[in-house]
Tab-separated table of C-alpha atoms and ligand atoms in Angstrom:
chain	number	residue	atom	x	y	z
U	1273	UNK	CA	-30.908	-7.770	31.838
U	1274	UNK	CA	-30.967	-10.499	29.279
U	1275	UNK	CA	-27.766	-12.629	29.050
U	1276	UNK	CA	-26.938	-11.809	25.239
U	1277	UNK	CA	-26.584	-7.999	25.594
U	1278	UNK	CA	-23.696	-6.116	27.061
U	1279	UNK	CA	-23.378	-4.339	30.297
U	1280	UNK	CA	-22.641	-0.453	29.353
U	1281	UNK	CA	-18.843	-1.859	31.103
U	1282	UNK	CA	-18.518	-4.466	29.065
U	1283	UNK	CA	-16.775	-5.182	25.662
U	1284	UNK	CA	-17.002	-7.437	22.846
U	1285	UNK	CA	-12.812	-6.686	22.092
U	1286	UNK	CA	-10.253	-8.875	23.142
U	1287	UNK	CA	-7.758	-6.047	21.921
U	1288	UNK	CA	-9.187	-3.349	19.534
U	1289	UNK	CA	-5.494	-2.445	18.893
U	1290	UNK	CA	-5.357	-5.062	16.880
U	1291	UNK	CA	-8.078	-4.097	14.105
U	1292	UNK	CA	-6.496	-0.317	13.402
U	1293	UNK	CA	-5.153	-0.694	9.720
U	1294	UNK	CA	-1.557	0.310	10.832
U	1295	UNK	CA	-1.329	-2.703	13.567
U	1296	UNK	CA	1.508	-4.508	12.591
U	1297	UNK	CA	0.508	-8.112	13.385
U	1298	UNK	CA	1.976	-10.645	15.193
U	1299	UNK	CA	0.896	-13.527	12.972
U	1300	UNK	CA	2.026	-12.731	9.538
U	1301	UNK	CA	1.503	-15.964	7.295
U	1302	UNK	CA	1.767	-15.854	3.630
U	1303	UNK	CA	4.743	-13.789	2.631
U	1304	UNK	CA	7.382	-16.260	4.024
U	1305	UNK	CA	9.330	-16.291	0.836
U	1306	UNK	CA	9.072	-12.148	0.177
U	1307	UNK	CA	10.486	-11.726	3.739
U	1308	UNK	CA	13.412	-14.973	3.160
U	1309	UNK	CA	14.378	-12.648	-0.541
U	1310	UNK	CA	14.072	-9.754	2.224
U	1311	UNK	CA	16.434	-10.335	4.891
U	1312	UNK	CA	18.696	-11.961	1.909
U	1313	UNK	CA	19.000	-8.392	0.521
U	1314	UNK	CA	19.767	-7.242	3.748
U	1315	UNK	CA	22.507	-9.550	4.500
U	1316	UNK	CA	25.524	-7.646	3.301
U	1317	UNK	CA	24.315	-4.890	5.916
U	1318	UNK	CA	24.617	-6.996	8.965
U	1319	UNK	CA	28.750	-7.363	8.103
U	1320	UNK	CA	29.376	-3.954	7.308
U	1321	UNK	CA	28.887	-4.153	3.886
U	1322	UNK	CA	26.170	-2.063	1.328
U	1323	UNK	CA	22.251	-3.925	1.627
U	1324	UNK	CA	21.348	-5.009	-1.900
U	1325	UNK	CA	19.085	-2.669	-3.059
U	1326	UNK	CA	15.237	-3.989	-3.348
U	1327	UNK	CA	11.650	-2.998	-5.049
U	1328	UNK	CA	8.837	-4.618	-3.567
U	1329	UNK	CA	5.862	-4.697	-5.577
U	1330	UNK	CA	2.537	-5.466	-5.262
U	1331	UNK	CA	-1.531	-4.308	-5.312
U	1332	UNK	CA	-2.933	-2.219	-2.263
U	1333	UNK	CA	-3.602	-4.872	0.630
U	1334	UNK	CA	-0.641	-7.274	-0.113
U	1335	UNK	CA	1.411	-6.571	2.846
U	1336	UNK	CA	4.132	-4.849	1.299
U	1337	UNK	CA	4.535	-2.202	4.204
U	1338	UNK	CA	3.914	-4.966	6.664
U	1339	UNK	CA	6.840	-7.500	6.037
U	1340	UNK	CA	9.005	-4.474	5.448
U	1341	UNK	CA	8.386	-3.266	9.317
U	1342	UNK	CA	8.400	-6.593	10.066
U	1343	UNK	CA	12.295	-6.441	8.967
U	1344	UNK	CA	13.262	-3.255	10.473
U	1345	UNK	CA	11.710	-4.404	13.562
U	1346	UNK	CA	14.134	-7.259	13.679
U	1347	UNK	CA	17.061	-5.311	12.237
U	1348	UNK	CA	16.889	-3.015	15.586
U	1349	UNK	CA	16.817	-6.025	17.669
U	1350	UNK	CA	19.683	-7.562	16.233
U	1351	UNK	CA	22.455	-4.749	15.482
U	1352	UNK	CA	23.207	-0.972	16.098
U	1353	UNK	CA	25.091	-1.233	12.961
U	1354	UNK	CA	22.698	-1.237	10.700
U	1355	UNK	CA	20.356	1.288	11.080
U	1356	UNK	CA	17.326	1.344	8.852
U	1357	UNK	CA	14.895	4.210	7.982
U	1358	UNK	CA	11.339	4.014	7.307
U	1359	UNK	CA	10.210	6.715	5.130
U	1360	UNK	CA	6.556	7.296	4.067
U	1361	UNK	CA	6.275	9.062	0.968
U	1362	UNK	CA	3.129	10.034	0.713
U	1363	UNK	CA	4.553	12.374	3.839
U	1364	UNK	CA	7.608	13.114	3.056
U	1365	UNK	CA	7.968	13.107	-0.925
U	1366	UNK	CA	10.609	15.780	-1.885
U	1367	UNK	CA	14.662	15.092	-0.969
U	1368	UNK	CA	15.006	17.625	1.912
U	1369	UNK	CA	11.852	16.083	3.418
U	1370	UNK	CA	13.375	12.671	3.340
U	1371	UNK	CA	16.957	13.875	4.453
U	1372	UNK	CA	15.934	15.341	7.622
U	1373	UNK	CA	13.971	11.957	8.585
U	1374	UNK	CA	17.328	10.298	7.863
U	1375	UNK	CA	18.473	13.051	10.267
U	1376	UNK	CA	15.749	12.602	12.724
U	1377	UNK	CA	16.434	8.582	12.913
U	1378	UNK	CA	20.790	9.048	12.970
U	1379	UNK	CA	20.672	12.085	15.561
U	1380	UNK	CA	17.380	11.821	17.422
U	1381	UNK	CA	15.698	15.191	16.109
U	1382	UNK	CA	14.897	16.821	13.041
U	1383	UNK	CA	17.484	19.510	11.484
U	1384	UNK	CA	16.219	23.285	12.284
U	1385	UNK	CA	13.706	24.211	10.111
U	1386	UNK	CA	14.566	27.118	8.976
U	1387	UNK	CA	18.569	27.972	7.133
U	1388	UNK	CA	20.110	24.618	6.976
U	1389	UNK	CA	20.882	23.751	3.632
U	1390	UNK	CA	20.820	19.956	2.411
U	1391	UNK	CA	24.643	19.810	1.995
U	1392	UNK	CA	24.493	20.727	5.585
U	1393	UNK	CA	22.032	17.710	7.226
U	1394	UNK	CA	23.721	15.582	4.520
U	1395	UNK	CA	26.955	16.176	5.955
U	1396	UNK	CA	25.593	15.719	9.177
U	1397	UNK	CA	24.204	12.433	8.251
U	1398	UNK	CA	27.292	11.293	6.508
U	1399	UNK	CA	29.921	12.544	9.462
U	1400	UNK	CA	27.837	10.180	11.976
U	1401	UNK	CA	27.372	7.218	9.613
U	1402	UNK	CA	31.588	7.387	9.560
U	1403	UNK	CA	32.313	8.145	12.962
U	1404	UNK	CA	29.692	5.287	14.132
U	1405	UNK	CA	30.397	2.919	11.753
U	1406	UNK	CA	26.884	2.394	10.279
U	1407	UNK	CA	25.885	0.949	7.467
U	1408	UNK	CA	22.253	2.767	6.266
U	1409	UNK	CA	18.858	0.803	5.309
U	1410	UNK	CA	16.042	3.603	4.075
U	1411	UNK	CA	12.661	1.721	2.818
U	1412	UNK	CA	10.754	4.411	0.578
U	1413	UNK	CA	7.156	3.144	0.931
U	1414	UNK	CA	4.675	4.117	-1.482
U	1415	UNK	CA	7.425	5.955	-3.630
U	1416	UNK	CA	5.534	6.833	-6.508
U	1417	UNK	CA	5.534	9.725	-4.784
U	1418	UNK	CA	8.478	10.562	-6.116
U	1419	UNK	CA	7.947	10.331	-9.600
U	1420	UNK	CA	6.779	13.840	-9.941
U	1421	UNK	CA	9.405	16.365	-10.825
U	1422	UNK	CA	12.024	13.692	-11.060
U	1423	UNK	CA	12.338	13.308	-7.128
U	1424	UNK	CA	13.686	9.783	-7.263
U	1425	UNK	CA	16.432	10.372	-9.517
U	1426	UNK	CA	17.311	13.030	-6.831
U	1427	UNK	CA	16.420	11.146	-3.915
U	1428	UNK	CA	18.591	8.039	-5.200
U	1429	UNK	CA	21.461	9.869	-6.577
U	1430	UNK	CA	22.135	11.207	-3.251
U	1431	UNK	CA	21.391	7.981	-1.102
U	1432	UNK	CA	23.530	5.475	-3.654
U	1433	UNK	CA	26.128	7.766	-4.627
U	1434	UNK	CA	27.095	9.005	-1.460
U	1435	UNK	CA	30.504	6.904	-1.182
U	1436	UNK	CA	31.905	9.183	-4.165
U	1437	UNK	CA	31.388	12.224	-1.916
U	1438	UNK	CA	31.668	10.901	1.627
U	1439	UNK	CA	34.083	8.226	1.463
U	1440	UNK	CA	33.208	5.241	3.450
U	1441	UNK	CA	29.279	5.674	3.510
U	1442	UNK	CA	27.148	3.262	2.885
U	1443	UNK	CA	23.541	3.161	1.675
U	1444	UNK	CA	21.015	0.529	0.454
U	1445	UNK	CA	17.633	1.288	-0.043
U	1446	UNK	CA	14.316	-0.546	-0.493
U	1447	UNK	CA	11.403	0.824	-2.658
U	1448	UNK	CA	7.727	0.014	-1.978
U	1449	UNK	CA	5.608	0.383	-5.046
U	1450	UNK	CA	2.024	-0.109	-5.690
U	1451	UNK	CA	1.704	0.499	-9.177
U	1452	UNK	CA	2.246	-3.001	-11.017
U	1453	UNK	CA	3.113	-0.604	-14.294
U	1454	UNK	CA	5.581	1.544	-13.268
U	1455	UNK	CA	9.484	0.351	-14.132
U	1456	UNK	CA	11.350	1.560	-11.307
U	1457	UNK	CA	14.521	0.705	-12.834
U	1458	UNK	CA	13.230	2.436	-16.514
U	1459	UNK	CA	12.278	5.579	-14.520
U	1460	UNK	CA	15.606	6.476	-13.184
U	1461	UNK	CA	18.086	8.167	-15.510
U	1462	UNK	CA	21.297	6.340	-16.023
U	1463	UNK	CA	23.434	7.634	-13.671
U	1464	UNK	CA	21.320	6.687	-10.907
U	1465	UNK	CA	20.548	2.910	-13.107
U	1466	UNK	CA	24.144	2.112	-12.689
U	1467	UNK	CA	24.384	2.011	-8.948
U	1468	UNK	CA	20.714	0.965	-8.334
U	1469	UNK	CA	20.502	-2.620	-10.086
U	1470	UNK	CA	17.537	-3.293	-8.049
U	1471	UNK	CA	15.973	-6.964	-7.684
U	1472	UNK	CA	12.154	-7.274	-7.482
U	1473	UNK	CA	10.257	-9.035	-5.296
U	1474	UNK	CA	7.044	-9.467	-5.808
U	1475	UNK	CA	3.459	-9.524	-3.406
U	1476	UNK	CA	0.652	-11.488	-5.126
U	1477	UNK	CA	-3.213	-10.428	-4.137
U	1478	UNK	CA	-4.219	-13.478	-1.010
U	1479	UNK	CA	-6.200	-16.350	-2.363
U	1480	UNK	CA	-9.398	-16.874	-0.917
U	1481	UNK	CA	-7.550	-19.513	1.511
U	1482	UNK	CA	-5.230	-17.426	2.790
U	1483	UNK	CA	-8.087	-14.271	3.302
U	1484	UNK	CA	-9.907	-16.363	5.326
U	1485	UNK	CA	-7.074	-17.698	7.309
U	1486	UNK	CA	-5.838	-13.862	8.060
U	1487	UNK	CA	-9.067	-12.868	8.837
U	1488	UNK	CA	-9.775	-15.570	10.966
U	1489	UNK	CA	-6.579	-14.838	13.340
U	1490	UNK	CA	-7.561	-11.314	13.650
U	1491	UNK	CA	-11.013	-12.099	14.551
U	1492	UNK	CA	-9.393	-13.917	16.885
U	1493	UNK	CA	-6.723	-11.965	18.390
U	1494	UNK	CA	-9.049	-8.601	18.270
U	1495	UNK	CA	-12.715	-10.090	19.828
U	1496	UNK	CA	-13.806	-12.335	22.215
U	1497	UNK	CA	-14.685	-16.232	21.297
U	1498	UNK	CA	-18.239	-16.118	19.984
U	1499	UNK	CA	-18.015	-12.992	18.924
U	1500	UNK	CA	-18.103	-13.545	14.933
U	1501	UNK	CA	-19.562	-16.616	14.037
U	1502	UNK	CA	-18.253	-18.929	10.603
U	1503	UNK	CA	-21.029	-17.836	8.651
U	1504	UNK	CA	-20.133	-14.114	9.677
U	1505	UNK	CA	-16.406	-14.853	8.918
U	1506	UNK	CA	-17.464	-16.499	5.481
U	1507	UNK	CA	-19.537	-13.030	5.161
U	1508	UNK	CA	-16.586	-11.154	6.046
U	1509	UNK	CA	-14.068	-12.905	3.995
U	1510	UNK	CA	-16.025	-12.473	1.017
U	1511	UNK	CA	-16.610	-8.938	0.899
U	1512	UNK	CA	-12.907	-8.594	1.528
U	1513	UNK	CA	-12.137	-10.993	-1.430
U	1514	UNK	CA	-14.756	-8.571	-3.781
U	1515	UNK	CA	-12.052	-5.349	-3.162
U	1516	UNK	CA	-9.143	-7.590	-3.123
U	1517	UNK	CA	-7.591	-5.545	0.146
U	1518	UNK	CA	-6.807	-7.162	2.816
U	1519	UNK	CA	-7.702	-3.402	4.913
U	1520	UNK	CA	-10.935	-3.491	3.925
U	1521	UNK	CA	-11.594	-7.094	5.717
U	1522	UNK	CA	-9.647	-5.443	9.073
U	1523	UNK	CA	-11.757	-2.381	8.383
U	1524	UNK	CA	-15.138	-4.468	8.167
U	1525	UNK	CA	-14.432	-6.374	11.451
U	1526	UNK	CA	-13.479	-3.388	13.597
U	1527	UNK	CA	-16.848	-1.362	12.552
U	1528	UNK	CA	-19.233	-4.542	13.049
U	1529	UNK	CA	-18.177	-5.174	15.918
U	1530	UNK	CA	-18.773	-1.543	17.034
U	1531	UNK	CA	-22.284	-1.621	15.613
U	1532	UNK	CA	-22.880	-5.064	17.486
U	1533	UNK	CA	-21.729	-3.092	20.785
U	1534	UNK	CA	-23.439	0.175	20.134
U	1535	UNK	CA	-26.248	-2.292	20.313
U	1536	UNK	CA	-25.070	-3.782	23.103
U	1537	UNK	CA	-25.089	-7.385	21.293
U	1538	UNK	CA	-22.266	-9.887	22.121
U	1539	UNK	CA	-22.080	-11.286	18.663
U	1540	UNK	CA	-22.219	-9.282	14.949
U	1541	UNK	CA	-24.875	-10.249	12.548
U	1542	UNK	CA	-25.232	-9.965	9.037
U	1543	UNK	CA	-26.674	-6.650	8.958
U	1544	UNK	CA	-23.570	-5.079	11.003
U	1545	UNK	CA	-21.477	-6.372	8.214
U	1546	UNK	CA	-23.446	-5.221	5.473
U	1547	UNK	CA	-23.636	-1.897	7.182
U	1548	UNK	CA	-20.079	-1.900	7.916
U	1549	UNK	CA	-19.150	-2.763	3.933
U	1550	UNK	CA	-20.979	0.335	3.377
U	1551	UNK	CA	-18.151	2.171	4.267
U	1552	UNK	CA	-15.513	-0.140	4.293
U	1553	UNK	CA	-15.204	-0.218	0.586
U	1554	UNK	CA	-14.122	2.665	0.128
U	1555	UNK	CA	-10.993	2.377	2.032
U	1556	UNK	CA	-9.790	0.601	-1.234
U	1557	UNK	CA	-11.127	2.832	-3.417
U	1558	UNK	CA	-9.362	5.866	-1.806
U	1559	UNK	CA	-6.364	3.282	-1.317
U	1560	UNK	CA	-6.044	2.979	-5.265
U	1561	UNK	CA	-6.845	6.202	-6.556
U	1562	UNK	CA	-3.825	7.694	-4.559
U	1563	UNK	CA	-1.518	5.332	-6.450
U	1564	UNK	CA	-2.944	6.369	-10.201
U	1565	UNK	CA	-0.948	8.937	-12.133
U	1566	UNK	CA	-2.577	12.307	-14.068
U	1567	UNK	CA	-3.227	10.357	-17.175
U	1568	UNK	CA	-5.408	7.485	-15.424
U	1569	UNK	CA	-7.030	9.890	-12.757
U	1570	UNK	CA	-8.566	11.409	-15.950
U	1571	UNK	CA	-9.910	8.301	-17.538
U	1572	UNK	CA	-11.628	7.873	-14.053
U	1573	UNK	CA	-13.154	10.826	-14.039
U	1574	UNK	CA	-14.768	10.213	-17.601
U	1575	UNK	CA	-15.669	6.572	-16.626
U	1576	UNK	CA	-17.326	8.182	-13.355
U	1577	UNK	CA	-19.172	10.839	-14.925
U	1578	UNK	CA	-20.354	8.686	-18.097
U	1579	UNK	CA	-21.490	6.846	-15.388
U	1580	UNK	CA	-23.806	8.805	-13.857
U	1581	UNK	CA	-25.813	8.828	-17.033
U	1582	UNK	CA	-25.229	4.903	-18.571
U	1583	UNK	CA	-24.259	2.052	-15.893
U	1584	UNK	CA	-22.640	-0.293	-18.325
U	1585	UNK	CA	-20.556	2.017	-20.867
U	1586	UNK	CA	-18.885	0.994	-24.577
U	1587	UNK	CA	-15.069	1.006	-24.680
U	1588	UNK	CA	-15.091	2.392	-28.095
U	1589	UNK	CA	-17.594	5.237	-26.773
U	1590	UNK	CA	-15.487	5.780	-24.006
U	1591	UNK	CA	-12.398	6.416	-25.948
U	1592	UNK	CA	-13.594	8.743	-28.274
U	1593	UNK	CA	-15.034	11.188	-25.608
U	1594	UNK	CA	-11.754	10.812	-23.923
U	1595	UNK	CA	-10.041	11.647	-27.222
U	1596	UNK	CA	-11.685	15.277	-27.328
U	1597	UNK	CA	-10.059	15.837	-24.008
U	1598	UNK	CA	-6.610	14.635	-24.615
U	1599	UNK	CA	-4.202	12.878	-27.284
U	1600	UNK	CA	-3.801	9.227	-26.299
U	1601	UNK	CA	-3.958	6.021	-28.591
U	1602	UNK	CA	-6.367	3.141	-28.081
U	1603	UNK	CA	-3.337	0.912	-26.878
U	1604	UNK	CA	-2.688	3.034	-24.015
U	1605	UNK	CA	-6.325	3.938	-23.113
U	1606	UNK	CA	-7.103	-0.069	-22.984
U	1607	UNK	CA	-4.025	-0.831	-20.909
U	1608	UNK	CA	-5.263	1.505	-18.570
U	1609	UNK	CA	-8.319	0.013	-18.112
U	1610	UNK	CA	-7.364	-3.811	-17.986
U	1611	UNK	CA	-5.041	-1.867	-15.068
U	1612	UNK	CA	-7.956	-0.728	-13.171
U	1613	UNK	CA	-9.727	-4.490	-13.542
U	1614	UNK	CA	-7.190	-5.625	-11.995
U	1615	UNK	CA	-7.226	-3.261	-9.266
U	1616	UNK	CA	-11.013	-3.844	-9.172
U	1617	UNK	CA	-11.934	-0.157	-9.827
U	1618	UNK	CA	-13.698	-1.258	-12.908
U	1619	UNK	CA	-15.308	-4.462	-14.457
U	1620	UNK	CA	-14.319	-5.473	-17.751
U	1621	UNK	CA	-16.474	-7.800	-20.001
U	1622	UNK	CA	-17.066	-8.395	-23.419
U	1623	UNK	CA	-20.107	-9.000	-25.039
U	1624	UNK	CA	-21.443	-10.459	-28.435
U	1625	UNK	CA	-23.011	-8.647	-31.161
U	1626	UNK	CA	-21.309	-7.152	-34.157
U	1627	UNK	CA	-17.668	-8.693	-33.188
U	1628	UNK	CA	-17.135	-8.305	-29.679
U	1629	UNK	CA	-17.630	-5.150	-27.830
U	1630	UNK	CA	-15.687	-4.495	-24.870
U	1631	UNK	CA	-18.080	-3.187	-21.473
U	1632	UNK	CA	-16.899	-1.336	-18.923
U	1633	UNK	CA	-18.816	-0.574	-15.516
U	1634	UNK	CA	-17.554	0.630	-12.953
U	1635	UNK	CA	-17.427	-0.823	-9.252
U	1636	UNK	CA	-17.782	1.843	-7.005
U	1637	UNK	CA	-21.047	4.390	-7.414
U	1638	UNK	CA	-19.661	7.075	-10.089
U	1639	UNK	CA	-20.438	9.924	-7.152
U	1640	UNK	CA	-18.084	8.316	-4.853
U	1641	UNK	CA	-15.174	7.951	-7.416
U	1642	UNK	CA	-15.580	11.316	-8.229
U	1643	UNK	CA	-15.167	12.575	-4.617
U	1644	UNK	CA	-12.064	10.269	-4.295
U	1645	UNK	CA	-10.232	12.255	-7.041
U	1646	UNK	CA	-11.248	15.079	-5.956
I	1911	LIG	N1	-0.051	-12.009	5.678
I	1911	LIG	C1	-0.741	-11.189	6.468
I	1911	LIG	N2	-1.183	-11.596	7.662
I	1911	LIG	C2	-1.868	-10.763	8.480
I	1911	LIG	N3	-2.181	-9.494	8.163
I	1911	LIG	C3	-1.766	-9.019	6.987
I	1911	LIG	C4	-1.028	-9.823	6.077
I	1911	LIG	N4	-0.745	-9.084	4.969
I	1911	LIG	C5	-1.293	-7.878	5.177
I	1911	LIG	N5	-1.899	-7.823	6.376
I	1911	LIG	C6	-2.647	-6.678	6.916
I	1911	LIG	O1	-3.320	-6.044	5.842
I	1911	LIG	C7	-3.204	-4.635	5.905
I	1911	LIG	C8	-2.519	-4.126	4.658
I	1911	LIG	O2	-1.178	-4.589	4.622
I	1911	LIG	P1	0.021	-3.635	4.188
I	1911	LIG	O3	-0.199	-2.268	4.721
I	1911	LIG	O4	1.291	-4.291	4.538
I	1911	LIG	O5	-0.196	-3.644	2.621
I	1911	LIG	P2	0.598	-2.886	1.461
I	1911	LIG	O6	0.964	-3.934	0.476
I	1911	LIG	O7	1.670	-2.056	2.043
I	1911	LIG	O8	-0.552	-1.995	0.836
I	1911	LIG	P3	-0.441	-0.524	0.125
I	1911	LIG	O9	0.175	-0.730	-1.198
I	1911	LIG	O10	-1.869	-0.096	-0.005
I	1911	LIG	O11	0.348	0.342	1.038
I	1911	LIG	C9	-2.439	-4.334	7.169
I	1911	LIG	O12	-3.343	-3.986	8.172
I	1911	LIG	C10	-1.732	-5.637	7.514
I	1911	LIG	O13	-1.636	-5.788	8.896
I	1912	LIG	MG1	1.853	0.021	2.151
């Protein structure tokens, strides 16, 4: 057997835990100053006192969810006292749904499915948080979730209020948004505003630098030495830096490197990462969508099925088809799409004729945008 292929034992991965998307990693460079603003939020919680309450914000990819497990990991390893929740929205999106977790995390299981009211786990929650002396941390991640049907104001009138029911409670709560538009603190009616007075911190998109740095540890940590080359990395960091997600580099590594094994090859080559990116991509496409609300899912679904007939489509154009479907202004409709260049769903140029016409074409092939909202 020649020396460069595997052995059907033998693996090219150091650790393949490592490369799953939900691996929190040990080397987490970069966000030094979010997780300093972090843990000073959390300060007031470690005496006893209410946690300042926080929004993190940031594109998919920025490691929002990341430096906020990050905290709760070292929370739990410093103090019983302050217990904090980790609540995933996209799960668990109406307030009974996110009670009971608070339930599950306080008492060990989830309240009985079936005839317990809210007051009831809510009592529950509030009776041990007394009794024990805990102070209560719950992270909403992705929580625009919540902004249908007014869930938030709901969800946070309960959580922030609680001392005026349950004397001697308290609750601080971080929200994890992805949408760079949405105004937490505008979206929440005024009784919930005046006890929320949230600061912001915000996640910035990686530079190419700090892409390549990332992606380099992983590569690292996850494969065996010689396993990517530099001019694979380069290859790697690139197509990473084209969706702007840090997931889709992770992605790319973990599925070349299983095409250079299925292969039995010890090292990827360029064609397992272009094969890889294939798929790969779309892990930020289906990322995004998720986070867009009614109005902008529909201007994506006129982009992608203009585009199945014109690749490089006329603002103006666009806008009046969209007009026959529903009422919005130009304003609106353009703000939308400068949104979704800078969430690389589209690209957004101008070009010179008669004044300047704005051109939109979209990244993704119109087929697979459409499935994504589907
Ligand atoms: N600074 C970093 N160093 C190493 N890995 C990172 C870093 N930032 C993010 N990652 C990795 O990138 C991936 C995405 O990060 P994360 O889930 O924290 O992003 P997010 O901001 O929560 O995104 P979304 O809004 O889509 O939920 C994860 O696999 C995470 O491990
Ligand atoms: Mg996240």
């Amino acid at each position: 057997m020649k020396k460069d292929l595997l052995m059907w034992d033998e693996t090219i991965f150091r650790d393949p835990e490592v490369l799953e998307i939900d691996y929190v990693p040990e080397q987490f460079e970069f966000r030094d100053t979010q997780m300093r603003e972090l843990a000073f939020q959390i300060r007031p919680g470690l005496r006893g006192g209410r946690p300042l309450n926080t929004v993190c914000k940031g594109l998919p990819g920025t490691g929002k969810t990341t430096s906020v497990k990050k905290l709760f990991t070292e929370i739990e390893e410093t103090t019983k006292k302050l217990v904090p929740v980790y609540i995933n929205c996209q799960i668990d999106n109406t307030k009974f749904a996110i009670i009971s977790q608070i339930y599950k995390k306080l008492a060990g299981h989830l309240p009985p499915a079936s005839g317990t009211s809210f007051k009831q786990v809510f009592d529950a929650i509030a009776r041990i948080l007394i009794k024990d002396e805990i102070v209560l941390l719950v992270a909403l991640d992705d929580a625009n979730y919540l902004l249908y049907e007014n869930e938030i104001n709901k969800v946070l009138y309960t959580l922030l209020r609680s001392h005026e029911t349950y004397e001697g409670t308290r609750i601080g709560v971080i929200i994890i948004i992805s949408d760079l538009d949405i105004d937490i603190s505008r979206a929440v009616d005024a009784r919930v505003a005046s006890v929320f007075l949230p600061t912001e911190i915000d996640f910035p998109p990686y530079g190419d630098e700090e892409v390549r740095e990332i992606m380099k540890a992983r590569a690292r940590q996850g494969l065996y030495q010689g396993v990517l080359s530099e001019e694979m990395l380069e290859l790697v960091v690139e197509q990473t830096l084209k969706s702007g997600d840090l997931r889709v580099g992770i992605d790319l590594l973990k599925r070349s490197a299983l095409a250079a094994e299925s292969e039995a090859r010890r090292s990827i080559e360029r064609d397992d990462v272009c094969k890889a990116y294939a798929i790969s991509k779309y892990l930020h496409l289906a990322g995004t969508v998720k986070t867009l609300k009614d109005e902008e899912r529909q201007i994506l679904k006129v982009l992608a099925e203009r585009s199945t007939r014109e690749n490089e489509m006329n603002a103006g154009d666009v806008f009046r088809s969209l007009k026959e479907l529903t009422p919005i202004g130009y304003t609106r409709f353009y703000e939308i799409i400068r949104k979704m260049d800078v969430m690389r769903l589209v690209n957004l140029h101008y070009r010179d004729g008669k004044g300047r016409t704005r051109i939109i074409t979209l990244r993704y092939e119109p087929e697979k945008v459409l499935e994504s909202l589907a």
